[in-house]
Coordinates of C-alpha atoms in Angstrom, one line a residue:
Chain H
X1 CA 6.1 -12.1 26.4
X2 CA 4.2 -9.1 25.3
X3 CA 7.2 -6.9 26.0
X4 CA 9.4 -8.8 23.5
X5 CA 11.8 -6.6 21.7
X6 CA 10.9 -7.6 18.1
X7 CA 7.9 -5.5 17.3
X8 CA 6.1 -7.1 14.4
X9 CA 5.9 -4.7 11.4
X10 CA 2.4 -3.5 10.6
X11 CA 0.9 -4.7 7.4
X12 CA 1.0 -1.1 6.0
X13 CA 4.6 -0.5 6.6
X14 CA 5.6 -3.9 5.3
X15 CA 3.5 -3.3 2.2
X16 CA 5.2 0.1 1.7
X17 CA 8.5 -1.5 2.2
X18 CA 8.1 -4.0 -0.7
X19 CA 10.2 -3.7 -3.8
X20 CA 8.3 -1.4 -6.2
X21 CA 6.2 0.2 -3.5
X22 CA 8.6 3.0 -2.9
X23 CA 6.1 5.6 -4.2
X24 CA 3.4 4.7 -1.6
X25 CA 2.9 6.8 1.5
X26 CA 1.9 5.1 4.7
X27 CA -1.7 5.8 5.2
X28 CA -2.4 6.6 8.9
X29 CA -4.7 4.2 10.7
X30 CA -6.9 7.0 11.9
X31 CA -7.7 7.8 8.2
X32 CA -8.6 4.1 7.5
X33 CA -10.6 3.7 10.6
X34 CA -12.8 6.6 9.7
X35 CA -15.6 4.9 7.7
X36 CA -16.4 8.1 5.9
X37 CA -13.1 7.9 4.1
X38 CA -14.0 4.4 2.8
X39 CA -17.3 5.4 1.3
X40 CA -18.1 3.3 -1.7
X41 CA -15.0 1.1 -1.6
X42 CA -17.0 -1.9 -0.3
X43 CA -18.5 -2.5 -3.7
X44 CA -15.1 -2.3 -5.4
X45 CA -13.1 -4.7 -3.4
X46 CA -13.9 -8.4 -3.0
X47 CA -13.7 -9.7 0.6
X48 CA -13.7 -6.2 1.8
X49 CA -14.1 -6.9 5.5
X50 CA -11.2 -9.4 5.6
X51 CA -9.0 -7.1 3.5
X52 CA -9.7 -4.2 5.8
X53 CA -8.9 -6.3 8.8
X54 CA -5.6 -7.4 7.2
X55 CA -4.6 -3.8 6.5
X56 CA -5.3 -2.8 10.1
X57 CA -3.6 -5.9 11.4
X58 CA -6.8 -6.9 13.2
X59 CA -7.0 -10.6 13.8
X60 CA -9.9 -12.1 12.0
X61 CA -12.9 -13.2 14.0
X62 CA -14.2 -11.6 17.1
X63 CA -11.5 -12.2 19.8
X64 CA -10.1 -9.3 21.6
X65 CA -8.2 -11.7 23.9
X66 CA -6.5 -13.2 20.9
X67 CA -3.0 -13.0 22.4
X68 CA -3.9 -14.6 25.7
X69 CA -5.6 -17.4 23.8
X70 CA -2.5 -18.1 21.8
X71 CA -0.3 -18.1 24.9
X72 CA -2.7 -20.6 26.4
X73 CA -2.5 -22.6 23.2
X74 CA 1.2 -23.0 23.5
X75 CA 1.0 -23.9 27.1
X76 CA -1.7 -26.4 26.3
X77 CA 0.4 -28.0 23.7
X78 CA 3.2 -28.5 26.1
X79 CA 1.2 -29.8 29.0
X80 CA -1.6 -31.6 27.5
X81 CA -0.2 -32.7 24.2
X82 CA -2.8 -34.7 22.2
X83 CA -5.3 -34.6 24.9
X84 CA -6.5 -31.1 24.3
X85 CA -10.3 -30.7 24.1
X86 CA -11.3 -31.5 20.6
X87 CA -13.8 -28.7 20.2
X88 CA -11.1 -26.2 20.9
X89 CA -8.8 -27.6 18.3
X90 CA -11.4 -27.8 15.7
X91 CA -12.0 -24.1 16.0
X92 CA -8.4 -23.2 15.5
X93 CA -8.1 -25.7 12.6
X94 CA -11.0 -24.1 11.0
X95 CA -9.4 -20.8 11.2
X96 CA -6.1 -22.2 9.7
X97 CA -8.0 -23.7 6.8
X98 CA -9.8 -20.6 6.1
X99 CA -6.6 -18.6 6.2
X100 CA -4.7 -21.1 4.0
X101 CA -7.3 -21.1 1.2
X102 CA -8.2 -17.4 1.2
X103 CA -5.0 -15.8 2.2
X104 CA -3.8 -15.0 -1.3
X105 CA -7.3 -13.7 -2.3
X106 CA -7.4 -11.5 0.8
X107 CA -3.9 -10.4 0.3
X108 CA -4.6 -9.1 -3.2
X109 CA -7.9 -7.6 -2.0
X110 CA -6.0 -5.8 0.8
X111 CA -3.5 -4.4 -1.7
X112 CA -6.4 -3.2 -3.9
X113 CA -8.2 -1.7 -1.0
X114 CA -5.0 -0.1 0.4
X115 CA -4.4 1.4 -3.1
X116 CA -7.8 2.9 -3.3
X117 CA -7.6 4.3 0.2
X118 CA -4.2 5.6 -0.7
X119 CA -5.6 7.5 -3.7
X120 CA -7.9 9.3 -1.3
X121 CA -5.4 9.7 1.5
X122 CA -2.8 11.5 -0.6
X123 CA -5.3 14.2 -1.4
X124 CA -6.0 14.8 2.3
X125 CA -4.0 17.2 4.3
X126 CA -1.8 14.7 6.2
X127 CA -1.4 12.6 3.1
X128 CA -0.3 15.3 0.8
X129 CA 2.1 16.5 3.5
X130 CA 3.6 13.1 3.7
X131 CA 4.0 13.0 -0.1
X132 CA 5.6 16.4 0.0
X133 CA 8.3 15.0 2.3
X134 CA 8.8 12.1 -0.1
X135 CA 8.9 14.6 -3.0
X136 CA 11.6 16.7 -1.3
X137 CA 13.7 13.6 -0.7
X138 CA 13.3 12.8 -4.4
X139 CA 11.7 9.4 -3.7
X140 CA 9.8 9.7 -7.0
X141 CA 12.9 10.4 -9.1
X142 CA 13.4 13.1 -11.7
X143 CA 12.2 14.0 -15.1
X144 CA 14.1 12.1 -17.9
X145 CA 13.7 15.1 -20.2
X146 CA 17.1 16.8 -20.7
X147 CA 15.7 20.3 -20.7
X148 CA 13.9 19.7 -17.4
X149 CA 17.3 19.4 -15.8
X150 CA 16.4 16.7 -13.3
X151 CA 13.2 18.4 -12.1
X152 CA 11.5 16.4 -9.3
X153 CA 8.4 14.4 -10.4
X154 CA 5.3 13.0 -8.8
X155 CA 3.6 9.6 -9.2
X156 CA 0.2 10.0 -10.9
X157 CA -2.4 7.8 -12.5
X158 CA -4.1 8.4 -15.8
X159 CA -7.3 6.8 -14.6
X160 CA -9.0 6.8 -11.2
X161 CA -10.4 3.2 -11.6
X162 CA -7.9 0.4 -11.1
X163 CA -6.9 -2.0 -13.8
X164 CA -6.3 0.5 -16.6
X165 CA -2.8 2.0 -16.4
X166 CA 0.3 1.6 -14.3
X167 CA 1.7 4.4 -12.3
X168 CA 3.3 7.3 -14.3
X169 CA 5.4 10.2 -13.3
X170 CA 4.2 13.8 -13.8
X171 CA 6.8 16.5 -14.4
X172 CA 5.6 20.0 -13.4
X173 CA 8.4 21.5 -15.5
X174 CA 7.1 20.2 -18.8
X175 CA 3.6 19.3 -17.8
X176 CA 4.0 15.9 -19.3
X177 CA 3.8 12.3 -18.0
X178 CA 6.5 9.7 -18.2
X179 CA 6.9 6.0 -17.6
X180 CA 9.0 5.2 -14.5
X181 CA 12.5 4.2 -15.4
X182 CA 12.5 1.0 -13.4
X183 CA 10.3 -1.9 -14.5
X184 CA 9.4 -2.8 -11.0
X185 CA 6.9 0.1 -11.0
X186 CA 5.1 -1.5 -13.9
X187 CA 3.2 -3.6 -11.5
X188 CA 1.8 -0.7 -9.6
X189 CA -1.6 0.5 -10.6
X190 CA -1.9 4.2 -11.5
X191 CA -5.3 4.4 -9.8
X192 CA -3.6 4.0 -6.5
X193 CA -2.3 7.5 -7.0
X194 CA -5.2 8.9 -9.0
X195 CA -5.5 11.7 -11.5
X196 CA -6.0 14.5 -9.0
X197 CA -3.0 14.2 -6.8
X198 CA -0.4 15.5 -9.2
X199 CA -2.1 18.8 -9.9
X200 CA -3.5 19.3 -6.5
X201 CA -0.1 18.9 -5.0
X202 CA 1.3 21.9 -6.9
X203 CA -1.9 23.9 -6.2
X204 CA -1.4 23.2 -2.5
X205 CA 2.3 23.9 -2.4
X206 CA 2.4 27.0 -4.6
X207 CA 5.5 28.3 -3.0
X208 CA 7.6 25.3 -4.3
X209 CA 10.1 26.2 -6.9
X210 CA 9.2 23.4 -9.3
X211 CA 11.9 24.0 -11.9
X212 CA 14.6 23.4 -9.4
X213 CA 18.0 25.0 -10.1
X214 CA 18.4 25.8 -13.7
X215 CA 22.1 25.9 -14.6
X216 CA 23.5 29.2 -15.8
X217 CA 25.0 29.0 -19.2
X218 CA 27.9 26.7 -19.3
X219 CA 29.9 26.0 -22.4
X220 CA 27.6 23.3 -23.6
X221 CA 24.6 25.6 -23.3
X222 CA 26.2 28.4 -25.3
X223 CA 24.4 27.3 -28.5
X224 CA 21.1 27.0 -26.7
X225 CA 21.6 30.4 -25.1
X226 CA 22.2 32.0 -28.5
X227 CA 19.1 30.3 -29.8
X228 CA 17.1 31.6 -26.8
X229 CA 18.3 35.1 -27.5
X230 CA 17.4 35.1 -31.1
X231 CA 14.1 33.5 -30.4
X232 CA 13.3 36.1 -27.8
X233 CA 14.5 38.9 -30.1
X234 CA 12.1 37.7 -32.7
X235 CA 9.1 37.6 -30.4
X236 CA 7.0 40.7 -30.0
X237 CA 6.8 40.9 -26.3
X238 CA 10.3 40.3 -25.1
X239 CA 9.5 38.8 -21.7
X240 CA 7.0 38.6 -18.9
X241 CA 6.7 42.0 -17.1
X242 CA 8.7 41.6 -13.9
X243 CA 5.8 42.6 -11.6
X244 CA 3.4 39.8 -12.7
X245 CA 3.1 37.5 -9.7
X246 CA 0.5 35.2 -10.9
X247 CA -0.9 34.0 -14.2
X248 CA -4.1 31.9 -14.3
X249 CA -3.4 31.0 -10.6
X250 CA 0.2 30.0 -11.0
X251 CA 3.4 32.0 -10.4
X252 CA 5.0 32.7 -13.8
X253 CA 8.3 31.1 -12.7
X254 CA 6.3 27.9 -11.8
X255 CA 4.3 27.7 -15.0
X256 CA 6.1 25.0 -17.0
X257 CA 9.6 26.4 -16.4
X258 CA 11.1 23.6 -18.5
X259 CA 9.3 24.8 -21.6
X260 CA 9.8 27.9 -23.9
X261 CA 12.6 29.4 -25.8
X262 CA 15.9 27.8 -25.1
X263 CA 14.3 24.6 -23.9
X264 CA 13.1 23.4 -27.3
X265 CA 15.3 21.0 -29.1
X266 CA 16.4 22.3 -32.5
X267 CA 17.5 19.6 -34.9
X268 CA 20.7 20.3 -36.7
X269 CA 22.8 18.6 -39.3
X270 CA 26.4 19.7 -39.3
X271 CA 25.3 22.8 -37.5
X272 CA 22.6 23.8 -39.9
X273 CA 19.1 23.7 -38.6
X274 CA 16.7 21.3 -40.3
X275 CA 13.9 23.2 -42.0
X276 CA 10.3 22.9 -40.9
X277 CA 9.5 22.2 -44.5
X278 CA 11.8 19.1 -44.7
X279 CA 10.0 15.8 -44.5
X280 CA 12.0 15.0 -41.5
X281 CA 11.8 18.5 -40.2
X282 CA 10.6 19.5 -36.8
X283 CA 6.8 19.3 -36.2
X284 CA 6.6 19.0 -32.4
X285 CA 8.1 22.2 -31.2
X286 CA 4.7 23.4 -30.1
X287 CA 4.6 20.8 -27.4
X288 CA 7.5 22.5 -25.7
X289 CA 6.6 26.1 -26.4
X290 CA 5.7 28.7 -23.9
X291 CA 5.0 32.3 -24.6
X292 CA 7.9 34.6 -23.6
X293 CA 5.3 36.9 -22.1
X294 CA 3.0 34.7 -20.0
X295 CA 0.3 37.4 -19.9
X296 CA -0.5 36.2 -23.4
X297 CA -2.1 33.2 -21.6
X298 CA -4.7 35.5 -19.9
X299 CA -7.5 34.3 -22.1
X300 CA -10.3 36.2 -20.4
X301 CA -8.6 39.5 -21.1
X302 CA -7.6 38.5 -24.6
X303 CA -11.2 37.6 -25.3
X304 CA -12.6 40.9 -24.1
X305 CA -9.9 42.8 -25.9
X306 CA -11.0 41.2 -29.1
X307 CA -14.7 41.7 -28.4
X308 CA -14.9 45.4 -27.5
X309 CA -18.5 45.7 -28.6
X310 CA -20.5 43.7 -26.1
X311 CA -20.1 46.0 -23.2
X312 CA -23.1 44.7 -21.4
X313 CA -21.7 41.2 -20.8
X314 CA -18.4 42.4 -19.8
X315 CA -17.4 41.1 -16.4
X316 CA -16.2 43.7 -13.9
X317 CA -12.5 44.3 -13.5
X318 CA -11.9 42.0 -10.6
X319 CA -13.5 39.0 -12.3
X320 CA -11.4 39.6 -15.4
X321 CA -8.2 39.8 -13.6
X322 CA -6.4 36.6 -14.1
X323 CA -3.1 38.2 -13.8
X324 CA -1.9 39.3 -10.4
X325 CA 0.6 42.0 -10.2
X326 CA 2.8 43.0 -7.4
X327 CA 2.1 46.6 -6.3
X328 CA 1.2 48.6 -3.3
X329 CA -2.2 50.0 -4.3
X330 CA -5.1 49.3 -6.6
X331 CA -4.1 52.3 -8.6
X332 CA -0.9 50.7 -9.7
X333 CA -2.7 47.6 -10.8
X334 CA -5.2 49.4 -12.9
X335 CA -2.4 51.4 -14.4
X336 CA -0.6 48.3 -15.4
X337 CA -3.6 46.7 -16.8
X338 CA -4.2 49.7 -19.0
X339 CA -0.8 49.4 -20.4
X340 CA -1.2 45.8 -21.2
X341 CA -4.4 46.5 -23.0
X342 CA -2.9 49.4 -24.9
X343 CA 0.0 47.3 -26.0
X344 CA -2.3 44.5 -27.1
X345 CA -4.2 46.9 -29.2
X346 CA -1.2 48.1 -31.0
X347 CA 0.0 44.5 -31.5
X348 CA -3.3 43.4 -32.9
X349 CA -3.4 46.3 -35.2
X350 CA -7.1 46.8 -34.3
X351 CA -6.7 50.3 -32.8
X352 CA -10.0 51.9 -32.6
X353 CA -9.2 55.4 -31.7
X354 CA -8.7 55.0 -28.0
X355 CA -12.4 55.0 -27.5
X356 CA -12.3 51.8 -25.5
X357 CA -14.3 51.5 -22.4
X358 CA -11.1 50.2 -20.7
X359 CA -9.6 53.6 -20.9
X360 CA -12.4 55.4 -19.2
X361 CA -13.4 52.7 -16.7
X362 CA -12.2 53.2 -13.2
X363 CA -9.1 55.1 -14.0
X364 CA -7.5 55.9 -10.8
X365 CA -4.3 57.8 -11.4
X366 CA -1.2 56.2 -10.0
X367 CA -0.9 56.8 -6.3
Chain N
X1 CA 38.5 -11.0 -23.1
X2 CA 40.2 -14.1 -21.9
X3 CA 37.8 -16.1 -23.9
X4 CA 39.0 -14.5 -27.1
X5 CA 42.6 -14.8 -26.3
X6 CA 42.3 -18.5 -25.9
X7 CA 41.2 -19.0 -29.5
X8 CA 43.4 -19.0 -32.5
X9 CA 43.8 -16.0 -34.7
X10 CA 41.5 -15.5 -37.6
X11 CA 41.4 -12.8 -40.2
X12 CA 37.7 -12.5 -39.9
X13 CA 37.3 -12.0 -36.2
X14 CA 38.0 -8.6 -34.7
X15 CA 38.8 -9.3 -31.2
X16 CA 39.1 -5.9 -29.6
X17 CA 36.1 -4.5 -31.4
X18 CA 34.0 -7.6 -30.7
X19 CA 35.0 -7.3 -27.1
X20 CA 34.3 -3.6 -27.0
X21 CA 30.8 -3.6 -28.4
X22 CA 29.7 -6.7 -26.4
X23 CA 30.9 -5.4 -23.1
X24 CA 28.4 -4.0 -20.7
X25 CA 27.6 -0.3 -21.1
X26 CA 28.6 -0.2 -24.8
X27 CA 25.3 -1.4 -26.1
X28 CA 24.8 1.9 -28.1
X29 CA 27.9 1.3 -30.3
X30 CA 27.9 -0.6 -33.5
X31 CA 30.9 -2.3 -35.0
X32 CA 33.0 -0.3 -37.3
X33 CA 34.2 -2.0 -40.4
X34 CA 37.8 -3.0 -40.7
X35 CA 38.1 -1.2 -44.0
X36 CA 36.8 2.0 -42.6
X37 CA 39.2 1.9 -39.8
X38 CA 42.2 1.2 -41.9
X39 CA 41.5 3.9 -44.4
X40 CA 43.6 6.8 -43.1
X41 CA 41.4 9.3 -44.7
X42 CA 38.6 8.5 -42.3
X43 CA 40.8 9.2 -39.4
X44 CA 42.0 12.6 -40.5
X45 CA 42.7 14.9 -37.6
X46 CA 42.1 12.3 -34.9
X47 CA 45.8 11.8 -34.2
X48 CA 45.8 15.1 -32.4
X49 CA 42.8 14.2 -30.3
X50 CA 43.9 10.9 -29.1
X51 CA 46.9 10.1 -26.9
X52 CA 49.1 7.2 -28.0
X53 CA 47.2 7.4 -31.3
X54 CA 49.2 4.8 -33.1
X55 CA 49.2 2.2 -30.3
X56 CA 45.5 2.8 -29.8
X57 CA 44.8 2.3 -33.5
X58 CA 46.8 -0.9 -33.5
X59 CA 44.8 -2.1 -30.5
X60 CA 41.5 -1.4 -32.2
X61 CA 42.6 -3.1 -35.4
X62 CA 44.1 -6.0 -33.5
X63 CA 47.7 -5.6 -34.7
X64 CA 48.9 -4.4 -31.3
X65 CA 52.1 -6.1 -30.3
X66 CA 53.8 -3.5 -28.1
X67 CA 55.3 -4.9 -25.0
X68 CA 54.5 -2.6 -22.1
X69 CA 53.6 -2.5 -18.4
X70 CA 50.1 -2.6 -17.1
X71 CA 49.8 1.1 -16.5
X72 CA 50.8 1.9 -20.1
X73 CA 48.5 -0.8 -21.3
X74 CA 45.7 0.8 -19.3
X75 CA 46.4 4.2 -20.9
X76 CA 46.5 2.8 -24.4
X77 CA 43.3 0.9 -23.7
X78 CA 41.6 4.1 -22.7
X79 CA 42.9 5.9 -25.7
X80 CA 41.6 3.0 -27.9
X81 CA 38.1 3.4 -26.5
X82 CA 38.3 7.2 -27.1
X83 CA 39.5 6.6 -30.6
X84 CA 36.9 4.1 -31.3
X85 CA 34.2 6.5 -30.1
X86 CA 35.5 9.4 -32.3
X87 CA 35.7 7.2 -35.4
X88 CA 32.2 5.8 -34.5
X89 CA 30.7 9.3 -34.8
X90 CA 32.1 9.5 -38.3
X91 CA 31.2 6.0 -39.2
X92 CA 27.5 6.0 -38.3
X93 CA 26.8 8.7 -40.8
X94 CA 28.1 6.6 -43.7
X95 CA 25.8 4.4 -45.6
X96 CA 27.0 1.2 -43.9
X97 CA 27.0 2.8 -40.5
X98 CA 23.5 4.2 -40.9
X99 CA 22.3 0.8 -41.9
X100 CA 23.8 -0.8 -38.8
X101 CA 22.4 1.8 -36.5
X102 CA 19.0 1.5 -38.2
X103 CA 19.0 -2.2 -37.3
X104 CA 19.8 -1.4 -33.7
X105 CA 17.1 1.3 -33.7
X106 CA 14.5 -1.2 -35.0
X107 CA 15.4 -3.6 -32.2
X108 CA 15.1 -0.7 -29.7
X109 CA 18.7 -1.2 -28.6
X110 CA 18.8 2.4 -27.5
X111 CA 15.7 2.1 -25.4
X112 CA 12.2 3.5 -25.7
X113 CA 10.8 7.0 -25.1
X114 CA 9.8 7.4 -21.5
X115 CA 7.1 9.9 -22.5
X116 CA 3.7 8.1 -22.1
X117 CA 2.1 9.6 -25.1
X118 CA 5.0 8.4 -27.3
X119 CA 3.9 4.8 -26.9
X120 CA 7.4 3.3 -26.5
X121 CA 8.8 4.9 -29.6
X122 CA 12.4 3.6 -30.1
X123 CA 15.1 6.2 -29.4
X124 CA 18.4 7.1 -31.0
X125 CA 21.6 8.1 -29.3
X126 CA 22.9 11.6 -29.9
X127 CA 25.3 14.2 -28.6
X128 CA 24.6 17.8 -27.8
X129 CA 28.1 18.6 -29.0
X130 CA 30.5 17.3 -31.6
X131 CA 33.5 18.1 -29.4
X132 CA 34.6 15.4 -27.1
X133 CA 34.2 15.7 -23.3
X134 CA 31.5 18.4 -23.4
X135 CA 28.3 16.5 -22.6
X136 CA 27.3 12.8 -22.2
X137 CA 25.1 11.0 -24.7
X138 CA 21.4 11.8 -24.8
X139 CA 18.5 9.9 -26.5
X140 CA 16.4 11.5 -29.2
X141 CA 12.7 10.5 -29.7
X142 CA 11.5 11.1 -33.2
X143 CA 7.9 11.2 -32.1
X144 CA 8.0 14.0 -29.7
X145 CA 11.3 15.4 -31.0
X146 CA 12.8 15.8 -27.6
X147 CA 15.9 14.7 -25.8
X148 CA 16.0 12.3 -22.8
X149 CA 18.6 11.1 -20.4
X150 CA 19.5 7.4 -20.6
X151 CA 17.9 5.4 -17.9
X152 CA 21.1 3.6 -16.9
X153 CA 24.0 5.3 -15.3
X154 CA 26.4 3.2 -17.3
X155 CA 25.1 4.8 -20.4
X156 CA 24.9 8.3 -18.9
X157 CA 28.7 8.4 -18.8
X158 CA 29.3 7.8 -22.5
X159 CA 30.5 10.9 -24.4
X160 CA 27.9 12.4 -26.6
X161 CA 30.5 13.2 -29.2
X162 CA 30.8 9.5 -30.0
X163 CA 27.4 9.9 -31.7
X164 CA 27.4 13.5 -32.7
X165 CA 24.8 16.1 -33.2
X166 CA 23.9 15.2 -36.8
X167 CA 23.6 11.4 -36.9
X168 CA 19.9 11.0 -35.8
X169 CA 18.7 13.7 -38.1
X170 CA 20.6 12.3 -41.1
X171 CA 19.2 8.9 -40.4
X172 CA 15.6 10.2 -40.8
X173 CA 16.6 12.1 -43.9
X174 CA 18.0 9.0 -45.5
X175 CA 15.2 6.7 -44.2
X176 CA 12.1 9.0 -44.0
X177 CA 9.9 5.9 -43.9
X178 CA 11.3 5.4 -40.4
X179 CA 9.7 8.6 -39.2
X180 CA 6.9 7.8 -36.8
X181 CA 3.6 9.6 -37.2
X182 CA 3.5 12.6 -34.8
X183 CA 0.9 12.5 -32.1
X184 CA -1.2 15.4 -30.8
X185 CA -2.3 13.5 -27.8
X186 CA -1.2 15.0 -24.6
X187 CA -1.5 14.9 -20.9
X188 CA -4.1 17.2 -19.3
X189 CA -3.5 17.8 -15.6
X190 CA -6.8 17.6 -13.8
X191 CA -8.2 18.0 -10.3
X192 CA -11.3 16.1 -9.4
X193 CA -12.0 15.8 -13.1
X194 CA -11.6 19.5 -13.9
X195 CA -8.7 20.6 -16.1
X196 CA -6.1 22.8 -14.4
X197 CA -6.7 26.3 -15.9
X198 CA -3.0 27.3 -16.2
X199 CA -2.0 24.1 -17.9
X200 CA -5.0 24.1 -20.1
X201 CA -4.5 27.7 -21.2
X202 CA -0.9 26.9 -22.1
X203 CA -2.0 23.8 -24.0
X204 CA -4.5 25.9 -26.0
X205 CA -1.9 28.4 -26.7
X206 CA 0.5 25.6 -27.9
X207 CA -2.4 24.3 -30.0
X208 CA -2.6 27.6 -31.7
X209 CA 1.1 27.5 -32.4
X210 CA 0.7 24.0 -33.8
X211 CA -2.2 25.0 -36.0
X212 CA -0.2 27.9 -37.2
X213 CA 2.6 25.6 -38.2
X214 CA 0.2 23.3 -40.0
X215 CA -1.2 26.2 -41.9
X216 CA 2.3 27.3 -43.0
X217 CA 3.0 23.8 -44.2
X218 CA -0.4 23.4 -45.9
X219 CA 0.2 26.6 -47.8
X220 CA 3.4 25.2 -49.3
X221 CA 1.7 21.8 -49.8
X222 CA 3.7 19.7 -47.4
X223 CA 2.4 16.9 -45.3
X224 CA 2.3 17.6 -41.7
X225 CA 2.8 14.1 -40.6
X226 CA 0.3 14.0 -37.8
X227 CA -1.7 10.8 -37.1
X228 CA -5.5 10.7 -37.2
X229 CA -5.9 14.4 -37.2
X230 CA -9.7 14.6 -37.6
X231 CA -10.4 12.8 -34.3
X232 CA -8.1 15.0 -32.5
X233 CA -9.8 18.2 -33.7
X234 CA -13.2 16.9 -32.7
X235 CA -12.2 16.0 -29.2
X236 CA -10.6 19.5 -28.8
X237 CA -13.8 21.2 -29.8
X238 CA -16.0 19.5 -27.2
X239 CA -13.7 20.7 -24.4
X240 CA -15.8 23.3 -22.8
X241 CA -15.3 21.9 -19.3
X242 CA -14.9 24.0 -16.3
X243 CA -11.4 24.5 -15.2
X244 CA -9.9 24.6 -11.8
X245 CA -6.9 26.5 -10.5
X246 CA -7.8 29.8 -12.1
X247 CA -7.8 31.7 -8.8
X248 CA -11.5 31.7 -8.2
X249 CA -11.6 28.8 -5.8
X250 CA -9.1 30.0 -3.4
X251 CA -9.0 27.6 -0.4
X252 CA -11.1 25.1 -2.3
X253 CA -8.6 22.2 -2.2
X254 CA -8.2 22.7 1.5
X255 CA -12.0 22.6 1.9
X256 CA -12.3 19.4 0.0
X257 CA -9.5 18.0 2.0
X258 CA -11.1 19.0 5.3
X259 CA -14.0 16.8 4.6
X260 CA -11.8 13.9 4.1
X261 CA -9.6 13.9 7.1
X262 CA -11.9 15.4 9.7

């Protein structure tokens, strides 16, 4: 009997198989069984113990020999019929009653508990890995924004405590959040995914190409391409230096690739752009902007470039370096940094005779 | 369509157009007036764009009585839909057309903005090109001024040229009261409560651009159209939080994870 072919589905996999629960990863039992991972959840979930048992498919009450007992039950029924010992029956009745009255409460508690464990699980190593597989398979869908060209998204919460917001989708290409397209996800609590997961995911998998394949200019994009060109021509720094490999901890090509020149909608009427000064003119372009040269976002350096005076407080070179550059030796880096600074000076028009500490500090000639 | 055929003819019912706009997938279209369709001036140039132009026009205006086989009928039907779409793009920028589309806009017939911070702002259909068969219809959100793909695949196949590149902008020029207040609220990616440095730095840079724009507008005395600005400015000022992801805590996420999964 125990070797019957129909293996009953675990609570976890049946929960994840429900309609609208497509975003959930299956939390491993090892993770749930480790009490450390459940710290503090007891106070958040009513009927915590029962809910936990339900998630782990542990039969309520103490019996390890549950299955044997049930087999006996059946046999008893057949053989003894009504003449079963009354005490025995009462115990099972009691259990049935309890289950009937509390089942729905326990079920909802179990869902809440599972969600909260899930929030923690997907920030753990195996959990985030599991979500990465789901991400690759596009289980979470794509960004609805046209200029994000179907970039893959992640489920996130806007709050870590349940009962506030439903699950949202975070697009790494435009760094914005969207409502899932299907209404069946509007019953899923955002807290079950949490606020941390979305960002942690892309910090963990830095090698992912978040923007996906951006199409090369097709006929429809011709106008956009021209816009992009003119926008770039206008800007001071034409583009990010090719040797920058990291800005503020992110690879430049992964820093909001769906934003910036060419990815901003330009309203037009009969081909003519609508002026910013028009009442109905564009006001939200900033939301989709991105500097053509991402080193502009290196705030630490910008700050110190503007505050040349306070030399005493100035952090040393390594602490200031929020831009990673590809190069063989330190000398190359320093050289490049010098150039960046020099260019800034010129751009800012605050040239102070080249007497900057930057120029004399640690100048190692190239090579 | 059978339903309509079983009824008697009436001058006031437009069978084909009624059927067309009420059929599934055509929810974005409004009904074009009979007078507009019958005025040849409004159709200038379309005869070269549409196959079987005359038959198609007859079908759209319900005077079609050409006896033909099913294949031909199918072809003409297709042309009629194309013709209707092309006329639609012209019609919706007329006074009457704008009004009809405005009503649909108010009822959120075109859907709502998927962006969370836009609070279900109703959308408008638009095309990225005025030339037929270049790109499918997109949806424009007036709050975030961005374009989105329709949710449903049955809408994603409609030609964008049936709405055109100008319509939604004209609508807000004609009915500026319909412009939603712009919002400065935005999503801040965070890890364990700390803002992501890269995203936060970009957001601050964007904020600078925004303030620059506001300054430009203020100089020429034009309203910026942002909602509750003062609150926003305040909340921005108190943001001196530490940030994560700036390269200083290499291996940190892994370390945090290690505690959890033992």
